[in-house]
Short mmCIF file of C-alpha atoms and ligand atoms in Angstrom, two decimals:
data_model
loop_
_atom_site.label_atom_id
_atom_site.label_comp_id
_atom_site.label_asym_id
_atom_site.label_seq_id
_atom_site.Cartn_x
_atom_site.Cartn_y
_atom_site.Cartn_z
CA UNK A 1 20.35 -30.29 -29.63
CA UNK A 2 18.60 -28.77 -26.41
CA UNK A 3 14.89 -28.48 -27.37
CA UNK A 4 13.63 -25.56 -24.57
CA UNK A 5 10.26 -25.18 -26.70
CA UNK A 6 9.42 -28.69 -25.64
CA UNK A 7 8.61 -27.61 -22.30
CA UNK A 8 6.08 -24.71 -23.76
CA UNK A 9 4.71 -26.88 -26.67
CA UNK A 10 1.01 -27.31 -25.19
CA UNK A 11 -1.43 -25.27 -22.62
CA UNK A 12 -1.38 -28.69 -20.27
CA UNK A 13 2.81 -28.66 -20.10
CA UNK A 14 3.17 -25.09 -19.62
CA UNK A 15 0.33 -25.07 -16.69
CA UNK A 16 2.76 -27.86 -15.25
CA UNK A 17 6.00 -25.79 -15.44
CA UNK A 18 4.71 -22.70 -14.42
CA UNK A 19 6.83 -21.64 -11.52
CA UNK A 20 4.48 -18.42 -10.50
CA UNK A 21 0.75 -18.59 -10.39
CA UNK A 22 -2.17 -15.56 -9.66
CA UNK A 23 -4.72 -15.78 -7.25
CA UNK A 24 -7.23 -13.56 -5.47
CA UNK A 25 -5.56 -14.84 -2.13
CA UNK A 26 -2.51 -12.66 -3.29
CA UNK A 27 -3.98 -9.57 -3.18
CA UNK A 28 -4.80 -6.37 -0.94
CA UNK A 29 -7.43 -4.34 -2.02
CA UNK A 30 -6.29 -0.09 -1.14
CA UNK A 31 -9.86 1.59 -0.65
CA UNK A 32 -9.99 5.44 -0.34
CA UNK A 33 -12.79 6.74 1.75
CA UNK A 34 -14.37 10.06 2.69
CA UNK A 35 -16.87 11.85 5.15
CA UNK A 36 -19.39 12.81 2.69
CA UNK A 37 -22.28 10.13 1.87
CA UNK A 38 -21.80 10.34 -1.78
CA UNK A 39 -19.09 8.36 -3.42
CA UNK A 40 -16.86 10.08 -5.52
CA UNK A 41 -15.38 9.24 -8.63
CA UNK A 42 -10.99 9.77 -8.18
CA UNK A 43 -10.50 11.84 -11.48
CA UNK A 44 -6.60 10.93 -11.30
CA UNK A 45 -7.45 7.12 -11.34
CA UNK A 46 -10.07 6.64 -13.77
CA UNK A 47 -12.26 3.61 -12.53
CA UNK A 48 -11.27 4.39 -8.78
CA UNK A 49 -13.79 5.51 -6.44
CA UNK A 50 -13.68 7.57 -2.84
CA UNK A 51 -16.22 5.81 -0.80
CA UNK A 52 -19.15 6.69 1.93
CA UNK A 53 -18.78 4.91 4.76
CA UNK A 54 -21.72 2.97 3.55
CA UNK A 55 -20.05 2.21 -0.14
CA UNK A 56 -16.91 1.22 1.61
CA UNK A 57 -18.62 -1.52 3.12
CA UNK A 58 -20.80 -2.77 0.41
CA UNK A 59 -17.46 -3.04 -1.31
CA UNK A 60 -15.30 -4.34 0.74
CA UNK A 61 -17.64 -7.36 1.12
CA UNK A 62 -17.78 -8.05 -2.61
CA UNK A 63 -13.78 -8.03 -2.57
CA UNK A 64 -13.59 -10.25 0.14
CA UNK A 65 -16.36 -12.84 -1.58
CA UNK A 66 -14.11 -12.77 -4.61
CA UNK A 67 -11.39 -14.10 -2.39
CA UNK A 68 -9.13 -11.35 -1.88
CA UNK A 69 -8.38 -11.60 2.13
CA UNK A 70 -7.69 -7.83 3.02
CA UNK A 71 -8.55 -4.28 2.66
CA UNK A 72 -5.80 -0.99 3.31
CA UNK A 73 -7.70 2.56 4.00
CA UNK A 74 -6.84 5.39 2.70
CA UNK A 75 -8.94 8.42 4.25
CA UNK A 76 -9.34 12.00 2.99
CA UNK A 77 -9.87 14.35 6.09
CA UNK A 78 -11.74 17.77 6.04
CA UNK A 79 -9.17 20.19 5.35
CA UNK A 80 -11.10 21.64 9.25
CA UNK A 81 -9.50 18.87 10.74
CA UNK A 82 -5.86 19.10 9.81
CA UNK A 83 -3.52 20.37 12.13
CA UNK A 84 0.40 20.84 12.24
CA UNK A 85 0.64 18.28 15.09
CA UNK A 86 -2.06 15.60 13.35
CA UNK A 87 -4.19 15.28 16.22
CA UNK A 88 -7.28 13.97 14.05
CA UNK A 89 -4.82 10.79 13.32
CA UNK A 90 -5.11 9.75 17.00
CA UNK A 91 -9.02 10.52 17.12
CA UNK A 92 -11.13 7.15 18.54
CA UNK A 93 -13.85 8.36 16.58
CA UNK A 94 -12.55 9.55 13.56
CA UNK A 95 -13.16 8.39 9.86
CA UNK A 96 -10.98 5.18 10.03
CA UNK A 97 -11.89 3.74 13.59
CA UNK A 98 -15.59 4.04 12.62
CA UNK A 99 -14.90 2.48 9.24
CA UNK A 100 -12.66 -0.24 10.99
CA UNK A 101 -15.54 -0.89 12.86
CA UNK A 102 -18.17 -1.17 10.27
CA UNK A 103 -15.91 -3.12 8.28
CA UNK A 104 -15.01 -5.74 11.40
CA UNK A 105 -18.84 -5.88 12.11
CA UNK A 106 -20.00 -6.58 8.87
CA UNK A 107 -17.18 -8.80 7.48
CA UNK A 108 -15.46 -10.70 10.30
CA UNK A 109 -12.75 -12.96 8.48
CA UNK A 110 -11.92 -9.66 6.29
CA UNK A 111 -8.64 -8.32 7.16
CA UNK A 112 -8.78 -5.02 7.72
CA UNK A 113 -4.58 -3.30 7.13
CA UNK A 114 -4.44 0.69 8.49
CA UNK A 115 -2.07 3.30 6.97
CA UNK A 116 -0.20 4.47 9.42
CA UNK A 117 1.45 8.45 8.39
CA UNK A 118 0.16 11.69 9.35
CA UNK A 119 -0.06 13.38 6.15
CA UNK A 120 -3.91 12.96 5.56
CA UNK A 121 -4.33 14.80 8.59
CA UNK A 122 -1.17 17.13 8.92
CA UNK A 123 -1.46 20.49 7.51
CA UNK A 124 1.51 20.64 5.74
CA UNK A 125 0.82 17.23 3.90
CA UNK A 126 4.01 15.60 5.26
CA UNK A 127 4.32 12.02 7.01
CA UNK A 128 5.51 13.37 9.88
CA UNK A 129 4.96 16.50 12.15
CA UNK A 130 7.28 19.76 9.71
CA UNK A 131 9.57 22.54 12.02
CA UNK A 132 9.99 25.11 10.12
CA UNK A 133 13.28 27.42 10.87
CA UNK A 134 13.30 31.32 10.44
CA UNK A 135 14.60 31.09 6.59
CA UNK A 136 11.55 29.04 6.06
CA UNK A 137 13.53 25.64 5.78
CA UNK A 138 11.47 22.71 7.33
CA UNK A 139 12.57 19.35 9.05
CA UNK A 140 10.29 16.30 9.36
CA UNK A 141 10.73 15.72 13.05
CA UNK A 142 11.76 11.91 13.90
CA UNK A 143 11.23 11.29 17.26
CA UNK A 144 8.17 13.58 17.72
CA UNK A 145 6.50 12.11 14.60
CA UNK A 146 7.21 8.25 16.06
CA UNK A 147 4.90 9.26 19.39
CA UNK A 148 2.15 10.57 17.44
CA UNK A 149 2.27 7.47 15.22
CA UNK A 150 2.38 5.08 17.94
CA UNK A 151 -0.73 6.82 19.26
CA UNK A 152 -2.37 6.20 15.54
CA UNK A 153 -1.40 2.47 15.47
CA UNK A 154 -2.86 2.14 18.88
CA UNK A 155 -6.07 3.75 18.28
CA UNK A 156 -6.46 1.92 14.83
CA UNK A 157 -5.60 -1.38 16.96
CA UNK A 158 -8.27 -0.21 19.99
CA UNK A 159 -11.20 -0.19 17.09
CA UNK A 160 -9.96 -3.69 15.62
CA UNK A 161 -7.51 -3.39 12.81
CA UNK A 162 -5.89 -6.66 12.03
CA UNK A 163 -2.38 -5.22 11.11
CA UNK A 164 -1.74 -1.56 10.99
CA UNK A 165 0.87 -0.77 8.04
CA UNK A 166 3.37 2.34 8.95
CA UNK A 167 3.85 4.06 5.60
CA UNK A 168 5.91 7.14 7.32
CA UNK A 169 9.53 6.20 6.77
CA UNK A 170 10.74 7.57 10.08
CA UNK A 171 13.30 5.79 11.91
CA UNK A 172 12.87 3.64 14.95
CA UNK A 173 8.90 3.58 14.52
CA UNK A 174 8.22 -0.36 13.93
CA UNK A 175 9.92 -1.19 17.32
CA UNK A 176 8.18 2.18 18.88
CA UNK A 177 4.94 0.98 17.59
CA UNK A 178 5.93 -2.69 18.70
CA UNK A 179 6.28 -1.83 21.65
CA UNK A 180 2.93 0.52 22.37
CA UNK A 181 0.60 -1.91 20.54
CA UNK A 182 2.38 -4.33 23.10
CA UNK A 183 1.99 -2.11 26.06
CA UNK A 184 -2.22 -1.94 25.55
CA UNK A 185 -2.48 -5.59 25.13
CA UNK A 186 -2.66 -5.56 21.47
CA UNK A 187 -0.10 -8.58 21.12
CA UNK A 188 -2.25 -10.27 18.09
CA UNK A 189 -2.33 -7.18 15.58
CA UNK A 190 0.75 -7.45 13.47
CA UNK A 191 2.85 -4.82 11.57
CA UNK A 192 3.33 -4.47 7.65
CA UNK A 193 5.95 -2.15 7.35
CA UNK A 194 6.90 -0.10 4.81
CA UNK A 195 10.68 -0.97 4.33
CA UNK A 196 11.98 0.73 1.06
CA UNK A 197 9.42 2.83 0.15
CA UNK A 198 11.15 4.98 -2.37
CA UNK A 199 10.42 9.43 -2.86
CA UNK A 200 8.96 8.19 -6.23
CA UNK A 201 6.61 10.62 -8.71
CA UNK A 202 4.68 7.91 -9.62
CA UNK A 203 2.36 8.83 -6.08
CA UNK A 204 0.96 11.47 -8.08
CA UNK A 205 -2.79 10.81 -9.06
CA UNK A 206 -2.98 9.37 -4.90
CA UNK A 207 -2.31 12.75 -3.89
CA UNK A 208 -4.51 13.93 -5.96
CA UNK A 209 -7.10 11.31 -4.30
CA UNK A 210 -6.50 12.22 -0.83
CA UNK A 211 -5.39 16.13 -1.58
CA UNK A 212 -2.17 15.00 0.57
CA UNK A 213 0.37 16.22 -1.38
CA UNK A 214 2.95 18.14 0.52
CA UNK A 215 2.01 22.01 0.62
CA UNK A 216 5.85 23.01 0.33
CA UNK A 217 9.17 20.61 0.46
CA UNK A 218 9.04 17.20 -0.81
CA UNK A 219 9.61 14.07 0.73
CA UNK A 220 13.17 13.56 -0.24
CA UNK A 221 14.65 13.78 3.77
CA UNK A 222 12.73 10.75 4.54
CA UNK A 223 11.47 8.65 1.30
CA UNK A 224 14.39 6.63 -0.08
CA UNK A 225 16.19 7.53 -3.57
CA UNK A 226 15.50 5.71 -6.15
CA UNK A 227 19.12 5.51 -7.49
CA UNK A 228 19.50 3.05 -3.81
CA UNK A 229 18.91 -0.69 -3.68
CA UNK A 230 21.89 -1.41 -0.93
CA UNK A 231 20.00 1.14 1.57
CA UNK A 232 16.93 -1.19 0.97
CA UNK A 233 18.69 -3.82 2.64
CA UNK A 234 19.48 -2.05 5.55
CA UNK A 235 16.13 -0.72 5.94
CA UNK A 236 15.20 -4.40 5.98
CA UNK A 237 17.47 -5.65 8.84
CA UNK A 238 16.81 -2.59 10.93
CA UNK A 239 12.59 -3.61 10.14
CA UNK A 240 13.22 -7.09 10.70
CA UNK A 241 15.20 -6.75 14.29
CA UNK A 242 12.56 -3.88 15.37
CA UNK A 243 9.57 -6.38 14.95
CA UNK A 244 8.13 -6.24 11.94
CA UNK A 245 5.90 -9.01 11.02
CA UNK A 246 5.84 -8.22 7.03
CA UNK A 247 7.54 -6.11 4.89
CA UNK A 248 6.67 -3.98 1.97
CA UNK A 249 8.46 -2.43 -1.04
CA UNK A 250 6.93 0.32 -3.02
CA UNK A 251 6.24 1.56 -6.25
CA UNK A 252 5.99 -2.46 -7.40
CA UNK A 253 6.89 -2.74 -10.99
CA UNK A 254 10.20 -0.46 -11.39
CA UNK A 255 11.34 -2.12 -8.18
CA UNK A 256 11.05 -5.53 -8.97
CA UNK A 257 14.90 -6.27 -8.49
CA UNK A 258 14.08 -4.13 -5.13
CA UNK A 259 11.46 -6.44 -4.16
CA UNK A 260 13.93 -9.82 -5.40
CA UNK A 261 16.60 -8.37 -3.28
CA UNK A 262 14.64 -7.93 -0.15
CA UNK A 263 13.04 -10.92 -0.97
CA UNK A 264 16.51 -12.92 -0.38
CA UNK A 265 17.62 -10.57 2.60
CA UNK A 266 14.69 -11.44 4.98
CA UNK A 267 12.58 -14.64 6.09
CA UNK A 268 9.88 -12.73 6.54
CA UNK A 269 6.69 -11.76 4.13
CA UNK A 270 7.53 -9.54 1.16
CA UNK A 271 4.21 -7.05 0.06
CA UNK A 272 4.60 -4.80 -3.00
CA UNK A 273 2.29 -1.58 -3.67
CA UNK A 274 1.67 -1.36 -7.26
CA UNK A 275 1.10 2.18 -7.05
CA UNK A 276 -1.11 5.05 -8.32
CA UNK A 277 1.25 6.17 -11.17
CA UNK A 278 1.50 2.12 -11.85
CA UNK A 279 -2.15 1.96 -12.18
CA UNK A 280 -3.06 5.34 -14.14
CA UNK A 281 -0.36 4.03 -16.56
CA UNK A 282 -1.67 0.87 -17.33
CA UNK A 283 -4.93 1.96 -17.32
CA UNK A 284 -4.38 4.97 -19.95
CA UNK A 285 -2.52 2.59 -22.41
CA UNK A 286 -5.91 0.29 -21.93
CA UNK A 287 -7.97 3.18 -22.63
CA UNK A 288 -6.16 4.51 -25.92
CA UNK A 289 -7.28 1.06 -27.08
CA UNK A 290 -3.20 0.85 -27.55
CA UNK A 291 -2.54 -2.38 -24.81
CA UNK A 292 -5.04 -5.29 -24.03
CA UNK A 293 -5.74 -4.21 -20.50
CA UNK A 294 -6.68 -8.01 -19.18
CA UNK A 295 -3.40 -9.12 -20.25
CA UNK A 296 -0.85 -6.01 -19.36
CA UNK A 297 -2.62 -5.82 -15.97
CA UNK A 298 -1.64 -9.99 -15.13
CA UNK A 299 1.58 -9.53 -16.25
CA UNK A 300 2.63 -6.61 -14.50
CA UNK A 301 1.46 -8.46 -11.52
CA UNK A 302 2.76 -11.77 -12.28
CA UNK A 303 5.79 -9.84 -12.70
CA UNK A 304 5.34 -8.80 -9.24
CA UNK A 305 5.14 -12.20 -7.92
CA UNK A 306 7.83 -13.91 -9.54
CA UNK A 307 10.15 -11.08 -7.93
CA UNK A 308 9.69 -12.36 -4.36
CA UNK A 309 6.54 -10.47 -3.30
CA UNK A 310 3.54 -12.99 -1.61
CA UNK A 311 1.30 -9.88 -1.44
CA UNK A 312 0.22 -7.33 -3.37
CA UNK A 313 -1.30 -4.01 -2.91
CA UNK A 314 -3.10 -3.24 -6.21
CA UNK A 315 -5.94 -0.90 -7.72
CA UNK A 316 -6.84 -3.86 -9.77
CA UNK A 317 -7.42 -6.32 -7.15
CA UNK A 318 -10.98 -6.37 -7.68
CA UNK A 319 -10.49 -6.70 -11.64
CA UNK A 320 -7.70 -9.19 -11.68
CA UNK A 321 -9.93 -11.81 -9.22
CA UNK A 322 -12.59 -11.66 -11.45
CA UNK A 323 -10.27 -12.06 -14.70
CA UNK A 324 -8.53 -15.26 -12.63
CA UNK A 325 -11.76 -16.46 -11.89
CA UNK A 326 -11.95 -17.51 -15.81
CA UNK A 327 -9.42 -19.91 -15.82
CA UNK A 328 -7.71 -19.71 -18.93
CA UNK A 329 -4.22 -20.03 -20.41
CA UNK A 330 -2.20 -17.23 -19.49
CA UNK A 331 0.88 -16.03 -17.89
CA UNK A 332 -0.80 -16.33 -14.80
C1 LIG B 1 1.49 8.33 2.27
C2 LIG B 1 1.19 7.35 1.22
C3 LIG B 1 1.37 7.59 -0.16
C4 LIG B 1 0.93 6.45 -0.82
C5 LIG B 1 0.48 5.54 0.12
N1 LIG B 1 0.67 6.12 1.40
C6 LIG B 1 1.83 8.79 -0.86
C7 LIG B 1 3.08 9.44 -0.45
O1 LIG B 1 3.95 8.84 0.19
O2 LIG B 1 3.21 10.60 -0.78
C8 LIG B 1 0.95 6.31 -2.31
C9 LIG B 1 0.15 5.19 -2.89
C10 LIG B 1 -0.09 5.31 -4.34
O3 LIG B 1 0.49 6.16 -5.05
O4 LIG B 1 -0.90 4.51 -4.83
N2 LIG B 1 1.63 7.88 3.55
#
């Protein structure tokens, strides 16, 4: 008779076997940050904070001495500063340059990953730069959006971002961006791209964070559908020959066999976002007292892992390090 159980029978043979492990090396902390000096508390993501520029800081250096390697920002711009054409996104001394800065300054070895999209600083809340027609239809312009964005990933690369992360979905921008970061020098900051990043609800509570949510249309023309997992395989070759140093699949958890299948497509780095929506769920089961948060949170992330994805974006980052630091038997 096979005898699986044998292999499971003790804590010491199943931390043998076990093909996936957690560690704070595996994940990217998303920070959300703000103008104001007061931090403020993200009502849609209970136990996430907007930062000062101060906070941010302070932060970001106890995440890093936990062991987690990099930070993603997240800015919410003055609704003064938003424009149809997103000039703000370009500005040298606007809220993520300076906070680039403070970060490089005061943490050195953290690596500090940009989001790359216009729709904190866009009026109309899209990605990318909206034409509206006389019927009142709109159309994410392409081509148009890809110059502005270059400009952003240079400018994020000018005040020492280690990899600037294009979130946008519009096509051609990781060679575009390739090739501008290239053109100023900036051969040594890499590109996470986006790859499948799907028009999924569970972004909800972020907009809420950032109030970036689209004012009218939704993000259907450029997101992916998530009825698609062939198109996320094209999305990888075309990242992969344009340059991309990493790629990312997003929401995490629904799209593990997303993440798998990228995973065996490319050579390169798989990232997964375990998203707002992702988190707020979790965290609401936790809260009801109806799921043992410490354990639901490492599994959905082991989860993660096991799918193919050597990074991941997570709310929890903080959390989970400090859970992994204790060492016991688990699934992770
Ligand atoms: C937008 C962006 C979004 C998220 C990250 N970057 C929202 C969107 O595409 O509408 C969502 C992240 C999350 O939900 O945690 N560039």
């Amino acid at each position: 008779m096979h005898r699986p159980r044998r292999n499971r029978q003790s804590p010491a043979i199943r931390a043998m076997i076990r093909e996936t492990t957690l560690a704070p090396a595996d994940f990217i902390l998303p920070m959300f940050l703000h103008e104001d000096p007061q931090d403020t508390p993200i009502d849609s993501m209970p136990g996430v904070t907007r930062w000062s520029l101060a906070s941010l800081v302070r932060e970001a250096g106890e995440a890093h001495a936990l062991g987690i390697p990099a930070v993603v920002l997240f800015p919410k711009i003055e609704e003064a500063l938003k424009t149809p054409q997103a000039g703000e996104a370009c500005n040298d001394h606007g809220l993520v340059p300076r906070a680039i800065r403070a970060l490089k300054a005061a943490h050195p070895s953290l690596c500090v990953i940009t989001d790359v999209a216009l729709d904190p600083y866009n009026s109309d809340g899209h990605d990318g730069i909206v034409q509206r027609d006389a019927r009142g239809g709109l159309t994410i312009l392409n081509d148009e959006t890809v110059e502005v964005l270059c400009q952003q990933a240079v400018c994020h690369a000018r005040a020492g971002a280690d990899i600037v992360a294009p979130s946008d979905m519009m096509d051609g921008r990781v060679a575009a961006i390739r090739e501008a970061l290239d053109a100023e020098d900036f051969t040594a900051v890499a590109i996470l791209s986006y790859t499948a990043k799907y028009a999924s609800a569970f972004y909800g509570p972020f907009r809420g964070a950032l109030d970036s949510a689209p004012k009218d249309g939704d993000k259907q023309t450029y997101q992916m559908d998530p009825a698609n997992s062939r198109e996320a395989v094209r999305e990888t070759l075309l990242d992969e020959a344009e340059g991309a140093d990493m790629l990312l699949v997003k929401p995490a958890g629904l799209y593990l066999d997303i993440i798998s299948r990228v995973r065996e497509t490319t050579t390169l780095p798989v990232a997964a976002y375990q998203v707002s929506g992702e988190y707020l769920m979790l965290k609401s089961a936790a809260a009801g007292g109806w799921l043992d948060e410490r354990a639901i949170v490492l599994e959905s992330l082991v989860a993660i892992k096991r799918a193919g994805a050597s990074m991941i974006l997570t709310y929890f980052a903080k959390q989970a390090a400090l859970w992994l630091g204790g060492g016991t038997d688990r699934t992770s």
